[in-house]
Coordinates of C-alpha atoms in Angstrom, one line a residue:
M26 CA 24.9 13.5 -33.5
N27 CA 27.0 12.5 -30.2
Y28 CA 28.6 9.2 -29.0
W29 CA 28.2 8.8 -25.4
L30 CA 30.5 5.8 -23.6
I31 CA 28.6 5.0 -20.2
V32 CA 31.0 2.9 -18.4
N33 CA 30.3 0.2 -15.4
K34 CA 33.7 0.3 -13.7
A35 CA 32.5 -2.5 -11.6
A36 CA 31.2 -4.7 -14.6
G37 CA 32.5 -8.4 -14.6
D38 CA 36.5 -8.6 -13.9
G39 CA 37.0 -4.7 -15.0
S40 CA 39.4 -5.2 -17.7
H41 CA 36.9 -3.9 -20.0
G42 CA 36.9 -0.8 -19.2
E43 CA 37.1 2.8 -20.9
S44 CA 40.4 2.0 -22.1
Y45 CA 39.7 -1.3 -23.2
W46 CA 36.8 0.2 -25.5
R47 CA 38.3 3.6 -26.3
G48 CA 41.1 1.9 -28.9
Y49 CA 38.9 -0.2 -30.7
L50 CA 36.1 2.3 -31.2
K51 CA 38.9 4.3 -32.5
A52 CA 40.3 2.3 -34.9
A53 CA 36.5 1.7 -36.2
G54 CA 36.7 5.5 -36.9
I55 CA 34.8 6.8 -33.7
E56 CA 37.0 9.4 -32.1
E57 CA 34.9 11.8 -30.4
L58 CA 33.2 10.3 -27.1
R59 CA 31.6 11.9 -24.3
V60 CA 32.5 9.5 -21.7
R61 CA 30.7 9.4 -18.5
G62 CA 30.3 6.6 -15.4
L63 CA 27.8 4.6 -15.2
S64 CA 26.8 6.2 -11.6
E65 CA 26.3 9.8 -12.9
T66 CA 23.2 11.1 -13.9
E67 CA 23.8 14.5 -15.0
W68 CA 24.8 13.3 -18.6
E69 CA 21.2 12.1 -19.2
Q70 CA 19.1 15.6 -19.6
E71 CA 22.2 16.4 -22.4
V72 CA 21.5 13.2 -24.7
A73 CA 19.7 14.6 -27.7
P74 CA 17.7 12.4 -30.4
G75 CA 19.8 10.3 -32.4
D76 CA 22.5 10.3 -30.1
R77 CA 24.4 6.7 -29.8
V78 CA 24.6 5.7 -25.9
L79 CA 27.5 3.1 -26.0
V80 CA 27.6 1.0 -22.5
A81 CA 30.5 -0.9 -21.2
G82 CA 28.9 -3.1 -18.8
G83 CA 26.6 -6.5 -18.3
D84 CA 23.0 -6.7 -18.6
G85 CA 22.3 -4.7 -15.4
S86 CA 24.0 -1.8 -16.5
V87 CA 22.2 -1.6 -19.9
N88 CA 19.1 -1.8 -18.1
R89 CA 20.0 1.4 -16.1
V90 CA 20.6 3.2 -19.7
V91 CA 17.2 1.6 -21.5
P92 CA 14.6 4.5 -20.0
V93 CA 17.2 7.3 -20.8
C94 CA 17.4 5.9 -24.4
I95 CA 13.7 5.5 -24.9
E96 CA 12.9 8.9 -23.2
R97 CA 15.3 10.7 -25.4
S98 CA 15.1 8.8 -28.3
A99 CA 18.8 8.1 -28.6
I100 CA 20.2 4.4 -29.8
L101 CA 21.6 2.0 -27.7
G102 CA 25.0 0.3 -28.2
V103 CA 25.9 -2.5 -26.3
L104 CA 29.7 -3.5 -25.5
P105 CA 29.6 -6.7 -23.4
S106 CA 31.3 -6.0 -20.2
G107 CA 29.8 -8.0 -17.7
T108 CA 29.2 -11.5 -16.8
A109 CA 26.4 -12.9 -18.2
N110 CA 25.7 -10.2 -21.2
D111 CA 22.8 -12.1 -22.5
F112 CA 21.0 -8.8 -23.6
A113 CA 24.2 -9.2 -26.3
R114 CA 23.2 -12.7 -27.3
N115 CA 19.8 -11.8 -28.1
L116 CA 21.3 -9.2 -30.3
G117 CA 23.4 -11.7 -32.3
L118 CA 26.7 -9.4 -31.5
P119 CA 29.8 -10.2 -33.0
D120 CA 32.5 -11.4 -30.2
D121 CA 35.6 -9.9 -31.9
P122 CA 35.8 -6.5 -30.5
L123 CA 37.0 -4.9 -33.4
E124 CA 34.4 -6.2 -35.6
L125 CA 31.5 -5.2 -33.0
C126 CA 32.7 -1.4 -32.8
R127 CA 32.8 -1.4 -36.2
L128 CA 29.0 -2.3 -36.2
M129 CA 28.7 0.6 -33.7
A130 CA 30.3 2.9 -36.2
S131 CA 27.7 2.0 -39.0
Q132 CA 23.9 3.1 -39.3
Q133 CA 22.6 -0.1 -38.8
S134 CA 20.0 -0.7 -35.5
V135 CA 17.3 -2.8 -35.0
A136 CA 14.1 -2.3 -32.8
V137 CA 13.3 -4.7 -29.7
D138 CA 10.9 -4.8 -27.0
V139 CA 11.1 -3.8 -23.6
A140 CA 9.4 -5.3 -20.5
W141 CA 8.4 -3.4 -17.4
L142 CA 7.7 -4.9 -13.8
N143 CA 6.3 -2.8 -11.5
G144 CA 8.1 0.1 -12.9
T145 CA 11.6 -1.0 -13.3
A146 CA 12.6 -1.8 -17.4
F147 CA 14.2 -5.6 -18.1
L148 CA 15.2 -7.1 -21.2
N149 CA 15.5 -10.7 -20.5
V150 CA 13.9 -12.0 -17.5
A151 CA 12.6 -11.7 -14.1
H152 CA 12.8 -14.4 -11.4
I153 CA 10.4 -15.1 -8.3
G154 CA 11.5 -18.5 -6.1
L155 CA 14.4 -20.3 -6.5
G156 CA 15.4 -18.3 -9.9
T157 CA 16.7 -15.6 -7.6
L158 CA 18.9 -17.6 -5.6
P159 CA 22.7 -17.6 -6.0
A160 CA 24.3 -21.2 -8.2
R161 CA 27.2 -21.1 -5.7
K162 CA 26.1 -24.2 -3.9
A163 CA 26.5 -26.7 -7.2
S164 CA 29.0 -29.0 -7.2
Q165 CA 31.2 -28.8 -10.5
E166 CA 29.7 -32.2 -11.2
Q167 CA 26.4 -31.0 -10.8
K168 CA 27.1 -28.2 -13.2
R169 CA 28.8 -30.2 -16.1
H170 CA 26.0 -32.3 -16.4
L171 CA 23.0 -30.2 -15.6
G172 CA 24.4 -26.5 -16.3
R173 CA 22.0 -23.5 -14.7
F174 CA 19.3 -26.2 -13.3
S175 CA 22.2 -28.0 -11.3
Y176 CA 21.9 -24.8 -8.4
L177 CA 18.0 -25.4 -8.7
L178 CA 18.4 -29.2 -7.7
S179 CA 21.2 -28.2 -5.0
L180 CA 19.0 -25.5 -3.6
A181 CA 15.8 -27.9 -3.0
Q182 CA 17.9 -30.5 -1.8
R183 CA 19.3 -28.0 0.6
L184 CA 15.6 -26.6 1.4
G185 CA 14.1 -30.4 1.6
M186 CA 11.2 -28.9 -1.0
Q187 CA 9.4 -27.6 1.7
R188 CA 8.5 -24.0 0.9
G189 CA 6.5 -23.0 -2.0
I190 CA 5.2 -19.6 -3.2
H191 CA 1.5 -19.5 -3.1
G192 CA 0.4 -17.1 -6.0
R193 CA -2.2 -16.6 -8.5
I194 CA -1.0 -16.2 -11.8
E195 CA -3.4 -14.1 -14.2
C196 CA -2.3 -13.6 -18.2
D197 CA -5.0 -12.4 -20.3
D198 CA -8.4 -14.3 -19.6
R199 CA -6.5 -17.0 -18.1
T200 CA -5.6 -17.7 -14.7
V201 CA -3.7 -20.1 -12.5
E202 CA -3.4 -20.5 -8.9
G203 CA -1.4 -23.0 -6.3
P204 CA 2.0 -23.0 -4.7
W205 CA 5.0 -22.7 -7.3
L206 CA 8.7 -23.8 -6.9
T207 CA 9.7 -20.4 -9.5
I208 CA 8.5 -18.3 -11.7
A209 CA 10.0 -16.4 -14.5
I210 CA 8.8 -13.9 -16.9
A211 CA 11.3 -13.6 -20.1
S212 CA 11.1 -10.7 -22.9
G213 CA 14.1 -11.9 -24.4
A214 CA 15.9 -15.8 -25.7
Y215 CA 18.4 -15.7 -23.1
F216 CA 19.2 -15.7 -19.5
G217 CA 21.5 -16.8 -17.2
G218 CA 24.8 -16.4 -19.6
G219 CA 23.6 -17.8 -22.1
H220 CA 20.7 -20.5 -21.3
E221 CA 17.9 -20.3 -24.2
I222 CA 14.1 -19.8 -23.5
P223 CA 12.9 -22.0 -26.8
E224 CA 10.7 -20.4 -29.0
A225 CA 11.1 -16.6 -27.4
S226 CA 12.1 -14.0 -29.5
I227 CA 13.1 -10.0 -28.0
D228 CA 10.8 -8.8 -31.0
D229 CA 7.7 -10.9 -30.8
G230 CA 5.9 -8.1 -28.5
M231 CA 5.3 -11.4 -25.9
L232 CA 6.4 -12.3 -22.6
N233 CA 6.9 -15.9 -21.9
V234 CA 5.8 -16.3 -18.2
V235 CA 6.7 -20.1 -17.1
A236 CA 5.8 -21.3 -13.4
V237 CA 6.7 -24.5 -12.0
R238 CA 4.2 -26.1 -9.9
H239 CA 5.6 -27.3 -6.5
H240 CA 5.7 -31.4 -7.1
S241 CA 8.1 -33.8 -6.7
W242 CA 12.0 -33.0 -7.4
L243 CA 11.5 -35.6 -10.1
R244 CA 8.9 -34.4 -12.1
V245 CA 10.7 -31.0 -11.9
L246 CA 13.8 -32.9 -13.3
L247 CA 11.8 -34.7 -16.3
A248 CA 9.9 -31.4 -16.9
F249 CA 13.2 -29.5 -17.4
L250 CA 15.1 -32.1 -19.3
A251 CA 12.2 -32.7 -22.1
T252 CA 12.3 -28.7 -22.9
R253 CA 15.9 -28.6 -22.8
L254 CA 16.3 -31.8 -25.1
L255 CA 13.5 -31.3 -27.5
R256 CA 14.6 -27.6 -27.6
Q257 CA 10.7 -26.6 -27.6
A258 CA 9.0 -24.2 -25.0
P259 CA 7.8 -25.7 -21.9
R260 CA 4.1 -26.8 -22.6
S261 CA 1.5 -26.7 -20.0
N262 CA 1.1 -29.5 -17.8
E263 CA 0.5 -30.1 -14.0
T264 CA 3.9 -29.8 -13.6
V265 CA 4.9 -26.5 -15.7
V266 CA 2.6 -23.8 -17.1
H267 CA 3.5 -21.9 -19.8
F268 CA 1.6 -18.5 -20.8
Q269 CA 2.6 -16.1 -23.8
S270 CA 1.1 -12.7 -23.4
P271 CA 1.8 -9.2 -23.6
Q272 CA 0.9 -8.7 -19.9
C273 CA 0.8 -10.4 -16.6
H274 CA -0.5 -9.9 -13.3
I275 CA 0.8 -12.3 -10.4
Q276 CA -0.3 -11.7 -6.9
L277 CA 1.4 -13.4 -4.2
R278 CA 0.1 -14.6 -0.7
H279 CA 3.5 -13.1 0.7
D280 CA 6.2 -11.0 0.1
H281 CA 9.0 -12.7 -1.9
T282 CA 12.2 -11.5 -3.1
V283 CA 11.8 -10.5 -7.1
T284 CA 15.0 -10.1 -9.6
A285 CA 15.2 -8.7 -13.3
D286 CA 18.0 -9.5 -14.9
G287 CA 20.1 -10.6 -12.1
E288 CA 19.3 -7.7 -10.1
S289 CA 17.2 -7.5 -7.1
L290 CA 14.1 -5.6 -7.0
G291 CA 13.5 -6.1 -3.5
R292 CA 10.5 -7.9 -1.8
M293 CA 6.7 -7.7 -3.1
A294 CA 3.8 -9.5 -3.3
N295 CA 1.7 -7.4 -6.0
I296 CA 3.8 -7.8 -9.4
S297 CA 2.3 -6.4 -12.4
A298 CA 4.7 -6.8 -16.0
F299 CA 3.7 -6.1 -19.5
T300 CA 6.1 -5.4 -22.7
R301 CA 6.3 -2.5 -25.5
H302 CA 6.9 -4.0 -28.9
G303 CA 9.5 -2.2 -30.6
V304 CA 9.9 0.6 -28.1
L305 CA 13.9 0.2 -28.2
K306 CA 16.3 1.0 -31.8
V307 CA 19.4 -0.8 -31.0
M308 CA 22.7 -0.7 -32.4
G309 CA 23.1 -4.0 -34.3
N310 CA 22.2 -5.5 -38.0
R311 CA 20.5 -8.6 -36.7
L312 CA 18.6 -10.8 -33.9
V313 CA 18.6 -14.0 -32.2
S314 CA 15.3 -16.0 -31.6
G315 CA 14.9 -19.6 -29.7
R316 CA 12.1 -20.2 -32.3
P317 CA 12.0 -21.9 -35.4
E318 CA 10.0 -19.6 -37.1
A319 CA 9.2 -16.0 -36.0
A320 CA 5.5 -15.7 -35.2
P321 CA 3.7 -12.5 -36.2
A322 CA 4.5 -9.8 -33.5
V323 CA 1.6 -9.0 -31.2
H324 CA 1.3 -5.2 -30.8
Y325 CA 0.5 -4.1 -27.2
T326 CA 0.7 -0.6 -25.9
P327 CA -0.8 0.3 -22.3
N328 CA -2.4 3.6 -21.8
D329 CA 0.8 5.0 -20.5
A330 CA 4.2 3.7 -19.2
S331 CA 3.2 2.8 -15.7
P332 CA 2.6 -1.0 -15.2
M333 CA -0.8 -2.5 -14.3
V334 CA -1.8 -1.3 -11.0
R335 CA -3.9 -3.7 -9.2
P336 CA -5.7 -3.5 -5.5
N337 CA -4.7 -6.1 -3.3
P338 CA -7.1 -9.3 -3.4
K339 CA -8.1 -11.0 0.0
S340 CA -6.0 -13.9 0.6
F341 CA -6.4 -16.5 -0.9

C-alpha cells in the first residue's frame, strides 16, 4: 500500500501545500509519500488498489481525483486546503491538522455517494442560473444578515429580475416546467463554504434537486428564510420545487452556464445527472448529515458509468 500526496499549489491562499502537510503526516507516522502536483497525470496509472490518495486542495481538487480513486479502487483522503472545503464538512473531518493526519494514518474509511453531471463527477452541488454567479457584489451588511443568500439578492436587484431560465425538470415520473431563477442539484449536505442543505446526506443514494421559480423577490426571500429558520428541506410550493431522486434530467430552452462544486462546466441545455450509492471509499470515521434521522439508502446503479443521454426535445 502506498500513500500519495496530490497537491494543488493554487488552492486557498497557498499556505497549506506540500511542506505544511508533510510535517503533520510525518508526525502522524506517515513518512513515505509519493508526491505529485494536481496538474500531473502520469501518476494516475501507477495507483494500485488499496492505495491512499491524499488530496491537499479544495473541493475542485478533490473532484479531480475522485474518478481516479474509483477506477483504481483506491481510498481517498482529504486534506482541506481550499476556500470552501465543503466535502470535508460532509465527512466531519477534524479541524486540528495533526488529529486529521492521524486519521489519515488509520485504517478507518467510510463509503460515500458520487454524482455525475453530463459525465463530470461532483460531490457537493451543481448550479444553473444565479447560483453560478459570484458573490462579490453583495454588501458587507447584506452578507452579515443574509449570508450566502445576499449575493442572490444583490444580483437579482442588479438584473432587475428580468430574466428567467426556461426549462423542464424530470425526476423519475415527475415533471415540472417553467421559468426558473436558479436550479441546484445537490449530492451532499453542504455547499458554498458551509451552508447546509437540510435533510440531505452524502450517503443516502439520492440527489436533492431544488429549483426556485421566477416569481417576485419577496416570495423567494420568504421561501429561503422559512427553509433556513425551520432547518427543513424546502417544501415544494408555488415558489420552490424540491425533488429527491437518484437521477434527474433538465432540458433548457437555451444554453446556460453550469457549475459543479464551484467549477464551470461550460454552457449547455441538455443536462443529465445521477448518483451512485457508496461508490467511493474515503478515509474517515463518520459522516455529517443535515437530516434529523437518516432515511434508508436508495441504491441506483446505471447500466454503465455514463450519464443519461436523451435527444433534445422540440422547443417548449
